[in-house]
Coordinates of C-alpha atoms in Angstrom, one line a residue:
X19 CA 126.6 -21.0 123.1
X20 CA 124.9 -24.3 124.1
X21 CA 126.7 -27.5 123.4
X22 CA 125.6 -29.4 120.3
X23 CA 122.9 -32.0 120.8
X24 CA 123.9 -35.6 120.0
X25 CA 121.2 -37.4 118.2
X26 CA 120.8 -41.2 118.6
X27 CA 119.1 -42.9 115.8
X28 CA 116.4 -45.4 116.6
X29 CA 118.2 -48.3 115.0
X30 CA 121.5 -47.5 116.8
X31 CA 119.6 -47.4 120.2
X32 CA 118.1 -50.8 119.5
X33 CA 121.4 -52.3 118.6
X34 CA 122.9 -51.0 121.9
X35 CA 120.1 -52.5 123.9
X36 CA 120.5 -55.8 122.1
X37 CA 124.2 -55.8 122.8
X38 CA 123.6 -55.3 126.5
X39 CA 121.1 -58.2 126.6
X40 CA 123.5 -60.4 124.6
X41 CA 126.3 -59.7 127.1
X42 CA 124.0 -60.5 130.0
X43 CA 123.0 -63.8 128.4
X44 CA 126.6 -64.7 127.8
X45 CA 127.6 -64.0 131.4
X46 CA 124.7 -66.2 132.5
X47 CA 125.7 -69.0 130.2
X48 CA 129.3 -68.8 131.4
X49 CA 128.1 -69.0 135.1
X50 CA 125.9 -72.0 134.4
X51 CA 128.7 -73.7 132.4
X52 CA 131.1 -73.2 135.4
X53 CA 128.5 -74.6 137.8
X54 CA 127.8 -77.7 135.7
X55 CA 131.2 -78.4 134.2
X56 CA 133.5 -77.7 137.2
X57 CA 134.9 -80.9 139.0
X58 CA 132.7 -82.1 141.7
X59 CA 134.3 -83.5 144.9
X60 CA 133.3 -87.1 145.6
X61 CA 131.0 -87.5 148.6
X62 CA 132.6 -88.7 151.9
X63 CA 132.5 -92.5 152.2
X64 CA 131.4 -94.1 155.3
X65 CA 133.8 -96.6 156.9
X66 CA 132.1 -99.7 155.4
X67 CA 132.5 -98.3 151.8
X68 CA 136.0 -97.0 152.3
X69 CA 137.6 -99.9 154.2
X70 CA 135.7 -103.1 153.6
X71 CA 134.1 -103.5 150.2
X72 CA 133.3 -107.1 150.9
X73 CA 132.0 -106.5 154.4
X74 CA 135.1 -107.6 156.3
X75 CA 138.2 -106.1 157.9
X76 CA 141.3 -106.7 155.7
X77 CA 144.3 -107.9 157.7
X78 CA 147.9 -108.5 156.7
X79 CA 150.0 -110.7 159.0
X80 CA 153.4 -109.3 159.5
X81 CA 156.4 -111.5 158.7
X82 CA 157.8 -112.9 161.9
X83 CA 159.6 -116.2 162.5
X84 CA 157.7 -119.0 164.1
X85 CA 159.9 -119.0 167.3
X86 CA 158.1 -115.7 168.2
X87 CA 154.6 -117.3 168.3
X88 CA 153.9 -121.0 167.9
X89 CA 157.5 -121.9 168.5
X90 CA 157.1 -120.4 172.0
X91 CA 154.3 -122.9 172.6
X92 CA 156.6 -125.7 171.5
X93 CA 159.2 -124.4 174.0
X94 CA 156.6 -124.0 176.8
X95 CA 155.4 -127.6 176.5
X96 CA 159.0 -128.9 176.5
X97 CA 159.8 -127.3 179.9
X98 CA 160.2 -129.9 182.6
X99 CA 160.1 -127.7 185.6
X100 CA 156.8 -126.2 187.1
X101 CA 156.0 -122.5 187.2
X102 CA 158.1 -121.1 190.0
X103 CA 155.4 -118.7 191.1
X104 CA 153.0 -121.4 192.2
X105 CA 153.3 -124.7 194.0
X106 CA 154.5 -127.5 191.7
X107 CA 151.3 -129.4 192.4
X108 CA 149.2 -126.4 191.2
X109 CA 150.8 -126.2 187.7
X110 CA 148.5 -128.3 185.4
X111 CA 151.0 -128.1 182.5
X112 CA 154.2 -129.5 184.0
X113 CA 154.9 -132.3 183.4
X114 CA 153.0 -131.8 180.2
X115 CA 149.9 -134.0 179.9
X116 CA 149.9 -136.5 177.0
X117 CA 147.1 -134.7 175.2
X118 CA 147.9 -131.1 176.3
X119 CA 145.6 -128.2 175.1
X120 CA 146.9 -125.8 172.4
X121 CA 147.4 -123.0 174.9
X122 CA 148.5 -123.4 178.6
X123 CA 146.0 -124.3 181.3
X124 CA 148.2 -122.6 183.9
X125 CA 145.7 -120.0 185.2
X126 CA 148.4 -117.3 185.4
X127 CA 148.8 -117.6 181.6
X128 CA 145.5 -119.0 180.3
X129 CA 143.6 -115.8 181.2
X130 CA 145.6 -113.9 178.7
X131 CA 145.2 -116.3 175.7
X132 CA 143.6 -113.8 173.3
X133 CA 146.9 -113.7 171.3
X134 CA 146.6 -117.4 170.5
X135 CA 143.0 -117.3 169.4
X136 CA 143.4 -114.1 167.2
X137 CA 146.3 -115.6 165.3
X138 CA 144.5 -118.9 164.9
X139 CA 141.5 -117.0 163.3
X140 CA 143.9 -115.5 160.8
X141 CA 145.7 -118.8 160.0
X142 CA 142.2 -120.2 159.2
X143 CA 142.1 -117.5 156.4
X144 CA 139.8 -115.3 158.4
X145 CA 136.3 -115.3 159.9
X146 CA 133.0 -113.6 159.2
X147 CA 134.5 -110.4 160.4
X148 CA 138.0 -110.5 158.9
X149 CA 139.7 -111.4 155.6
X150 CA 143.5 -112.1 155.4
X151 CA 145.3 -110.4 152.5
X152 CA 148.6 -111.4 151.0
X153 CA 149.9 -107.8 150.4
X154 CA 150.2 -105.2 153.1
X155 CA 149.2 -102.5 150.6
X156 CA 145.8 -104.1 150.4
X157 CA 145.3 -104.2 154.2
X158 CA 143.4 -102.0 156.5
X159 CA 145.5 -103.2 159.5
X160 CA 148.7 -105.2 160.0
X161 CA 148.6 -107.9 162.7
X162 CA 151.9 -108.6 164.6
X163 CA 152.0 -112.3 165.4
X164 CA 154.1 -112.1 168.5
X165 CA 152.9 -114.0 171.6
X166 CA 154.0 -111.2 173.9
X167 CA 152.1 -112.5 176.9
X168 CA 153.4 -116.0 176.7
X169 CA 156.9 -114.6 176.2
X170 CA 156.6 -112.4 179.3
X171 CA 155.0 -115.2 181.5
X172 CA 157.7 -117.7 180.6
X173 CA 160.4 -115.2 181.8
X174 CA 158.5 -114.5 185.0
X175 CA 157.8 -118.2 185.7
X176 CA 161.1 -119.8 184.5
X177 CA 163.6 -117.0 184.1
X178 CA 166.2 -116.0 186.7
X179 CA 164.7 -114.3 189.7
X180 CA 164.5 -110.6 189.4
X181 CA 165.6 -110.6 185.7
X182 CA 162.4 -109.5 184.2
X183 CA 162.8 -105.8 184.6
X184 CA 166.4 -106.0 183.5
X185 CA 167.6 -106.4 179.9
X186 CA 170.8 -108.4 180.3
X187 CA 170.0 -112.1 180.6
X188 CA 166.3 -111.5 179.9
X189 CA 165.1 -113.8 177.2
X190 CA 161.7 -112.0 177.0
X191 CA 163.5 -108.7 176.3
X192 CA 165.5 -110.4 173.5
X193 CA 162.3 -111.6 171.9
X194 CA 160.6 -108.2 172.3
X195 CA 163.6 -106.5 170.7
X196 CA 163.6 -109.0 167.8
X197 CA 159.9 -108.6 167.2
X198 CA 160.0 -104.8 167.2
X199 CA 163.2 -104.6 165.1
X200 CA 161.8 -106.9 162.4
X201 CA 158.4 -105.2 162.3
X202 CA 159.7 -101.6 162.2
X203 CA 162.1 -102.4 159.4
X204 CA 159.2 -103.5 157.1
X205 CA 157.7 -101.0 154.5
X206 CA 154.3 -101.4 156.1
X207 CA 155.5 -99.8 159.3
X208 CA 157.4 -97.0 157.5
X209 CA 154.2 -96.1 155.6
X210 CA 152.1 -95.6 158.6
X211 CA 154.5 -95.0 161.5
X212 CA 153.0 -98.2 163.0
X213 CA 149.6 -96.6 163.5
X214 CA 147.8 -99.4 161.6
X215 CA 149.7 -102.2 163.3
X216 CA 148.1 -104.4 166.0
X217 CA 149.9 -105.7 169.0
X218 CA 148.2 -108.1 171.5
X219 CA 149.3 -107.1 175.0
X220 CA 146.8 -108.7 177.3
X221 CA 149.3 -109.3 180.1
X222 CA 149.8 -105.9 181.9
X223 CA 153.6 -106.5 181.7
X224 CA 153.8 -107.7 178.0
X225 CA 156.5 -105.9 176.0
X226 CA 157.5 -104.0 179.1
X227 CA 160.8 -102.7 177.7
X228 CA 159.6 -101.5 174.2
X229 CA 156.2 -99.8 174.9
X230 CA 157.3 -96.4 173.9
X231 CA 158.4 -97.7 170.5
X232 CA 155.0 -99.3 169.8
X233 CA 152.8 -96.7 171.4
X234 CA 151.4 -95.3 168.2
X235 CA 150.1 -98.8 167.2
X236 CA 146.7 -100.3 168.0
X237 CA 147.1 -102.1 171.3
X238 CA 144.8 -104.9 172.5
X239 CA 144.8 -104.8 176.3
X240 CA 142.6 -106.0 179.1
X241 CA 142.5 -102.6 180.6
X242 CA 144.7 -99.5 181.0
X243 CA 146.0 -100.5 184.4
X244 CA 149.8 -100.5 184.4
X245 CA 150.0 -98.1 181.5
X246 CA 149.5 -94.9 183.5
X247 CA 152.3 -93.0 185.3
X248 CA 152.3 -89.9 187.5
X249 CA 153.3 -86.7 185.9
X250 CA 156.3 -85.6 187.9
X251 CA 155.6 -81.9 187.3
X252 CA 152.0 -82.1 188.7
X253 CA 153.1 -84.4 191.5
X254 CA 155.6 -81.7 192.6
X255 CA 152.7 -79.3 193.0
X256 CA 151.0 -81.8 195.4
X257 CA 148.5 -82.8 192.6
X258 CA 149.6 -86.5 192.4
X259 CA 146.0 -87.5 191.7
X260 CA 146.4 -86.2 188.2
X261 CA 147.4 -88.9 185.8
X262 CA 149.2 -88.6 182.5
X263 CA 147.8 -90.7 179.7
X264 CA 151.0 -91.4 177.9
X265 CA 150.7 -94.4 175.7
X266 CA 147.1 -95.8 175.5
X267 CA 143.8 -94.2 174.3
X268 CA 140.3 -95.4 173.8
X269 CA 140.5 -93.6 170.4
X270 CA 142.9 -96.2 168.9
X271 CA 143.2 -99.1 171.3
X272 CA 140.8 -102.0 172.1
X273 CA 139.9 -103.5 175.4
X274 CA 139.6 -107.3 175.1
X275 CA 138.2 -109.8 177.6
X276 CA 140.2 -112.1 179.7
X277 CA 139.8 -115.8 179.0
X278 CA 137.5 -117.0 181.8
X279 CA 138.9 -119.9 183.9
X280 CA 135.7 -121.4 185.2
X281 CA 133.3 -123.5 183.1
X282 CA 130.2 -122.0 181.6
X283 CA 126.9 -122.6 183.5
X284 CA 123.8 -122.8 181.2
X285 CA 120.8 -120.9 182.4
X286 CA 118.9 -124.2 182.4
X287 CA 121.3 -125.6 185.1
X288 CA 121.0 -122.5 187.4
X289 CA 119.9 -123.4 190.9
X290 CA 119.2 -121.7 194.2
X291 CA 121.7 -119.1 195.3
X292 CA 121.7 -118.8 199.1
X293 CA 124.7 -116.5 199.3
X294 CA 124.2 -112.8 198.7
X295 CA 127.7 -111.8 197.7
X296 CA 130.9 -113.8 196.9
X297 CA 134.5 -112.9 196.5
X298 CA 137.6 -115.0 196.2
X299 CA 141.1 -113.6 195.6
X300 CA 144.0 -111.9 197.3
X301 CA 143.1 -109.4 200.0
X302 CA 146.2 -107.3 199.6
X303 CA 146.8 -105.5 196.3
X304 CA 148.6 -102.4 195.1
X305 CA 147.7 -99.0 193.7
X306 CA 143.9 -98.8 193.0
X307 CA 143.5 -102.3 194.6
X308 CA 144.2 -100.8 198.1
X309 CA 140.4 -100.2 198.4
X310 CA 139.9 -104.0 198.2
X311 CA 141.3 -104.5 201.7
X312 CA 139.0 -101.8 203.1
X313 CA 135.9 -103.3 201.5
X314 CA 137.0 -106.7 202.8
X315 CA 137.0 -105.3 206.4
X316 CA 133.6 -103.8 205.9
X317 CA 131.9 -106.9 204.5
X318 CA 133.9 -109.7 206.1
X319 CA 131.5 -110.3 209.1
X320 CA 128.2 -110.2 207.2
X321 CA 126.3 -113.5 207.6
X322 CA 125.3 -114.0 203.9
X323 CA 128.6 -112.8 202.4
X324 CA 131.6 -115.0 201.6
X325 CA 135.0 -113.4 201.3
X326 CA 137.7 -116.0 200.6
X327 CA 141.4 -115.5 200.1
X328 CA 142.9 -118.0 197.7
X329 CA 144.5 -118.8 194.3
X330 CA 142.8 -120.5 191.4
X331 CA 144.7 -123.8 191.7
X332 CA 142.9 -127.1 191.6
X333 CA 141.3 -126.7 195.0
X334 CA 140.7 -123.0 194.7
X335 CA 139.1 -123.5 191.3
X336 CA 136.5 -125.9 192.7
X337 CA 135.8 -123.5 195.6
X338 CA 135.3 -120.7 193.1
X339 CA 132.9 -122.7 191.0
X340 CA 130.8 -123.5 194.0
X341 CA 131.0 -120.0 195.4
X342 CA 130.0 -118.2 192.2
X343 CA 127.2 -120.7 191.3
X344 CA 125.6 -120.4 194.7
X345 CA 125.8 -116.6 195.0
X346 CA 123.4 -113.9 193.7
X347 CA 126.2 -111.4 193.2
X348 CA 130.0 -111.6 192.7
X349 CA 132.2 -108.7 194.0
X350 CA 134.8 -107.1 191.7
X351 CA 136.9 -104.5 193.4
X352 CA 140.0 -103.3 191.6
X353 CA 143.1 -105.3 192.0
X354 CA 146.6 -104.2 190.7
X355 CA 144.6 -103.2 187.6
X356 CA 140.9 -102.0 187.4
X357 CA 139.6 -105.3 186.0
X358 CA 140.4 -109.0 186.4
X359 CA 139.6 -112.4 185.0
X360 CA 137.1 -112.7 187.9
X361 CA 134.5 -110.6 186.0
X362 CA 134.4 -113.1 183.1
X363 CA 134.3 -116.1 185.5
X364 CA 131.2 -114.5 187.1
X365 CA 129.6 -114.0 183.7
X366 CA 130.3 -117.7 182.9
X367 CA 128.8 -118.6 186.3
X368 CA 125.7 -116.5 185.9
X369 CA 126.7 -114.6 189.1
X370 CA 125.7 -110.9 188.7
X371 CA 128.9 -108.8 188.7
X372 CA 129.2 -106.0 191.2
X373 CA 132.0 -103.8 189.8
X374 CA 133.5 -101.4 192.3
X375 CA 135.7 -99.0 190.3
X376 CA 135.7 -95.3 189.2
X377 CA 137.9 -95.8 186.2
X378 CA 137.2 -99.2 184.7
X379 CA 137.3 -100.0 181.0
X380 CA 135.4 -103.0 179.6
X381 CA 135.5 -104.9 176.4
X382 CA 133.1 -104.1 173.5
X383 CA 131.6 -101.0 175.0
X384 CA 129.0 -99.7 172.5
X385 CA 128.3 -103.2 171.4
X386 CA 127.4 -104.6 174.8
X387 CA 125.4 -102.8 177.5
X388 CA 126.9 -103.9 180.8
X389 CA 124.2 -102.2 182.8
X390 CA 121.8 -105.0 181.6
X391 CA 123.7 -107.6 183.6
X392 CA 126.1 -105.9 186.0
X393 CA 125.9 -103.5 189.0
X394 CA 128.3 -100.6 189.0
X395 CA 129.2 -99.0 192.4
X396 CA 131.4 -96.0 193.0
X397 CA 134.3 -96.5 195.4
X398 CA 132.9 -93.8 197.7
X399 CA 129.6 -95.6 198.1
X400 CA 131.3 -99.0 198.5
X401 CA 133.3 -97.5 201.4
X402 CA 130.2 -96.5 203.3
X403 CA 129.3 -99.0 206.1
X404 CA 126.3 -101.1 205.2
X405 CA 125.6 -99.2 202.0
X406 CA 126.5 -102.0 199.6
X407 CA 124.7 -104.8 201.4
X408 CA 121.6 -102.7 201.8
X409 CA 121.6 -101.8 198.1
X410 CA 122.0 -105.4 197.0
X411 CA 119.3 -106.7 199.4
X412 CA 116.8 -104.3 198.0
X413 CA 117.2 -105.6 194.4
X414 CA 114.0 -107.6 193.6
X415 CA 114.0 -111.2 192.6
X416 CA 112.4 -110.2 189.3
X417 CA 115.3 -107.8 188.6
X418 CA 117.9 -110.4 189.5
X419 CA 116.2 -113.0 187.2
X420 CA 116.3 -110.5 184.4
X421 CA 120.0 -109.8 185.1
X422 CA 120.7 -113.6 184.9
X423 CA 118.8 -114.0 181.6
X424 CA 120.9 -111.2 180.2
X425 CA 124.1 -112.9 181.5
X426 CA 123.1 -116.1 179.7
X427 CA 122.5 -114.1 176.5
X428 CA 126.0 -112.5 176.5
X429 CA 128.0 -115.5 177.7
X430 CA 128.9 -116.5 174.1
X431 CA 130.3 -113.1 173.3
X432 CA 133.1 -113.7 175.8
X433 CA 134.1 -117.1 174.6
X434 CA 137.3 -117.3 172.6
X435 CA 136.9 -120.8 171.1
X436 CA 133.5 -120.2 169.4
X437 CA 132.9 -119.1 165.8
X438 CA 131.1 -115.8 166.7
X439 CA 132.5 -115.1 170.1
X440 CA 135.2 -112.8 171.5
X441 CA 137.5 -113.1 168.5
X442 CA 134.9 -111.8 166.0
X443 CA 133.9 -109.0 168.4
X444 CA 137.5 -107.9 168.7
X445 CA 137.9 -107.7 165.0
X446 CA 134.6 -105.8 164.7
X447 CA 135.7 -103.4 167.4
X448 CA 139.0 -102.7 165.5
X449 CA 136.9 -102.1 162.4
X450 CA 134.9 -99.4 164.2
X451 CA 138.2 -97.5 164.8
X452 CA 139.3 -97.6 161.2
X453 CA 138.3 -94.1 160.3
X454 CA 140.3 -92.6 163.2
X455 CA 143.3 -94.9 162.4
X456 CA 143.2 -94.0 158.8
X457 CA 143.2 -90.3 159.7
X458 CA 146.2 -90.8 161.9
X459 CA 148.0 -92.6 159.1
X460 CA 147.4 -89.7 156.7
X461 CA 148.7 -87.2 159.2
X462 CA 151.7 -89.4 159.8
X463 CA 152.5 -89.3 156.1
X464 CA 152.6 -85.5 155.8
X465 CA 154.8 -84.9 158.9
X466 CA 158.1 -83.4 157.9
X467 CA 161.4 -85.0 159.0
X468 CA 162.4 -84.0 162.5
X469 CA 158.9 -83.5 163.7
X470 CA 158.3 -84.6 167.3
X471 CA 154.8 -84.9 168.8
X472 CA 154.5 -86.0 172.4
X473 CA 152.3 -88.9 173.1
X474 CA 149.8 -87.2 175.5
X475 CA 146.3 -88.1 174.7
X476 CA 143.8 -88.2 177.5
X477 CA 140.5 -89.6 176.2
X478 CA 138.3 -91.8 178.3

């Protein structure tokens, strides 16, 4: 018997189709409402929007006693003895002249004066690039007002012989310890692990004993020379050329210029330059500076090249002024560190720098194009007989004139005592690193107790 046939009335079928359509419309409306009503993530902000709503870097100055900064200057000018590292007649600061400058003129110390000028810009309530804030919670970065270089140089020049690398009886170490203990005890340090703090360490030996403790911070250095160390494990496998990047990084740290020691020569006062290449300094150096002695031997007998050994005392300073102002090019082989104050003396003298180094770091890269006013030569080429002199002699007068015009254009950038010079460029360079620094601070905040991350960042 066939199964009964189920009849669907027309009205019922229409109602079923209407219900299906209604359900479809309802689902569509629900989807659209979810799309339009769900929370929308805010767009990513660029660094200018996120960090400096008024167009300037916001800086908080850490609370340190005066004896760790300007008090050190008071103490320096009260010293009666000369710097033990130079002849007494060569120390322009002792006895102190009646109207002495704010920062020492002693060339061993003056070249590292960035710490003085940066703090001075903050005491003046900021500059076009920076604004001082009264609460660390409102700051992008925290500046540590410790004159670490002056502290180290006073120990080297006036402390007990051989005491600098020791801790007992080392007044510089006592000051380093006090500065670090005070800063790390403050809530601003605990919030970020020090990653948004700024230390000025322009002297390669500044804060020698506490570097590991401040390694996460933003370090202002003249280059990375003196911060590298050989990795003992790779060295044991006869790979001692491999270098471990333990405490400094171009991601977080800033290369700052030395303070030049020679007066600035305006382009309008430039005269004939009969000498092809000029160098004045110590012939014998350590580490990467060993190549200097070899280059000296290669170039020393050339007729239009001057290689002088000397120190920038009163006599040496006048010789350097004359030598740099009468030479087309100024040679800059590495010394104990890859760079030296000599580069910035050459810029001030409109003498085209010839930089011989395979691992040099320079201030304001990305803001300044050094190839427009400098010659870069690899160590291997510089070591080839006649290569360097032939290369320099083949540079046309037109090209040299262009180099010199560009030198005149960048001279103000490396001046510390001008309103829009080195100090502002340093603050701007720090500002460029803010997104990376902020990211590091956020990572620091979410690390659980007991976490240990080795400081091994190789980034050049």
